[in-house]
Amino acid sequence: QLQLVQSGGGSVQPGGSLRLSCAPSGFSLDYYAIGWFRQAPGKERGGIGCVGVSGGGTRYADSVKGRFTISRDNAKNTVYLQMNNLKPEDTAVYYCGAVRAGNGFCNYHPKVYTSWGQGTQVSVSS
């Protein structure tokens, strides 16, 4: 099982922004689709978006569409989740996941993913 290392997160007021990073430990993300997920207390882990291999397209859940942006920097071997206009309901532990995939694949269902980051807390409150 491959390992992903997350960074970023923290606490912010409603309307604020945060950026999360996801980088692999010891392998290249070139052939992997990356998904972002979150889990609030008492709830199941749910997908919020994904980016395809080599930046081949993104998809987002309706709850974050227009506010969150997923991007990948292949030179830095890192994927980012930029979160703007954060709301209290965005409070959760956020995870990135990776799955080896072909071009065009982008699916943010958690069961598809085989490798995970350690999770990072995002808290939005006034």
Coordinates of C-alpha atoms in Angstrom, one line a residue:
Q1 CA 0.0 0.0 0.0
L2 CA 1.4 3.3 -1.1
Q3 CA 1.5 6.2 1.4
L4 CA 0.4 9.8 0.9
V5 CA 1.4 12.6 3.1
Q6 CA -1.0 15.5 3.7
S7 CA -0.3 19.0 4.9
G8 CA -2.3 22.2 5.4
G9 CA -5.6 22.5 7.2
G10 CA -6.5 24.2 10.4
S11 CA -9.1 26.6 11.7
V12 CA -10.7 29.4 9.8
Q13 CA -13.7 31.7 10.0
P14 CA -16.7 31.3 7.6
G15 CA -15.8 32.8 4.3
G16 CA -12.2 32.1 4.7
S17 CA -9.8 29.9 2.6
L18 CA -7.4 27.0 3.2
R19 CA -5.3 24.9 1.0
L20 CA -4.5 21.3 1.5
S21 CA -1.6 19.4 -0.1
C22 CA -1.2 15.7 -0.8
A23 CA 2.2 14.3 -1.8
P24 CA 3.3 10.7 -2.2
S25 CA 6.0 9.1 -0.2
G26 CA 8.4 7.4 -2.5
F27 CA 6.5 7.1 -5.7
S28 CA 5.3 9.3 -8.6
L29 CA 1.7 10.4 -8.9
D30 CA 2.0 10.5 -12.7
Y31 CA -0.2 7.4 -13.3
Y32 CA -2.6 8.0 -10.4
A33 CA -6.0 9.6 -10.2
I34 CA -6.3 11.6 -6.9
G35 CA -9.5 12.0 -5.0
W36 CA -10.3 14.2 -2.0
F37 CA -12.7 13.1 0.7
R38 CA -13.9 14.3 4.0
Q39 CA -15.4 12.8 7.2
A40 CA -17.4 14.7 9.7
P41 CA -18.0 13.3 13.2
G42 CA -20.6 10.6 13.1
K43 CA -20.7 10.5 9.4
E44 CA -19.2 8.2 6.7
R45 CA -16.3 9.3 4.6
G46 CA -17.6 10.9 1.4
G47 CA -16.0 12.1 -1.8
I48 CA -15.8 15.8 -2.7
G49 CA -13.8 15.7 -5.9
C50 CA -11.1 14.2 -8.0
V51 CA -8.5 15.0 -10.6
G52 CA -7.5 12.6 -13.4
V53 CA -4.1 11.3 -14.4
S54 CA -1.8 14.1 -15.5
G55 CA -4.4 16.7 -14.7
G56 CA -6.9 15.1 -17.1
G57 CA -10.1 16.7 -15.9
T58 CA -11.7 17.3 -12.5
R59 CA -15.0 16.5 -11.0
Y60 CA -16.7 17.9 -7.9
A61 CA -19.5 17.1 -5.6
D62 CA -22.4 19.6 -5.7
S63 CA -21.7 20.6 -2.1
V64 CA -18.3 22.1 -3.0
K65 CA -18.6 23.0 -6.7
G66 CA -17.6 26.6 -7.3
R67 CA -15.8 26.9 -4.0
F68 CA -13.2 24.1 -4.0
T69 CA -10.6 23.6 -6.7
I70 CA -8.4 20.5 -7.2
S71 CA -5.1 20.9 -9.0
R72 CA -2.0 18.9 -9.5
D73 CA 1.6 20.1 -10.0
N74 CA 3.4 17.3 -11.8
A75 CA 6.7 18.9 -11.4
K76 CA 6.3 19.0 -7.6
N77 CA 4.5 15.6 -7.6
T78 CA 1.8 17.2 -5.4
V79 CA -2.0 17.6 -5.6
Y80 CA -3.7 20.5 -4.0
L81 CA -7.2 21.2 -2.7
Q82 CA -7.9 24.9 -2.6
M83 CA -11.0 25.7 -0.4
N84 CA -12.6 29.1 -0.7
N85 CA -15.7 30.6 0.9
L86 CA -15.6 27.9 3.6
K87 CA -18.7 27.2 5.6
P88 CA -19.3 25.6 9.0
E89 CA -20.6 22.5 7.3
D90 CA -17.2 22.0 5.7
T91 CA -15.8 21.1 9.1
A92 CA -14.4 17.6 8.8
V93 CA -11.2 15.5 8.6
Y94 CA -10.0 15.7 5.0
Y95 CA -8.3 12.9 3.2
C96 CA -6.6 12.4 -0.1
G97 CA -6.6 9.1 -1.9
A98 CA -4.8 7.7 -4.9
V99 CA -5.6 5.0 -7.4
R100 CA -3.6 3.9 -10.4
A101 CA -5.7 4.6 -13.4
G102 CA -5.8 5.3 -17.1
N103 CA -6.3 8.6 -18.8
G104 CA -9.7 10.1 -18.3
F105 CA -10.5 8.3 -15.1
C106 CA -11.8 10.6 -12.3
N107 CA -14.1 9.1 -9.7
Y108 CA -14.5 10.3 -6.2
H109 CA -16.2 7.3 -4.6
P110 CA -14.1 6.2 -1.6
K111 CA -14.2 2.5 -2.4
V112 CA -12.3 3.1 -5.6
Y113 CA -9.2 4.3 -3.9
T114 CA -6.4 2.1 -2.7
S115 CA -4.0 4.4 -0.9
W116 CA -4.7 7.2 1.6
G117 CA -3.3 10.2 3.3
Q118 CA -3.3 10.4 7.1
G119 CA -6.1 13.0 7.2
T120 CA -6.1 16.6 8.3
Q121 CA -8.6 18.5 10.3
V122 CA -10.4 21.5 8.8
S123 CA -12.6 23.5 11.2
V124 CA -14.8 26.4 10.2
S125 CA -16.4 28.5 12.9
S126 CA -16.9 32.0 14.0

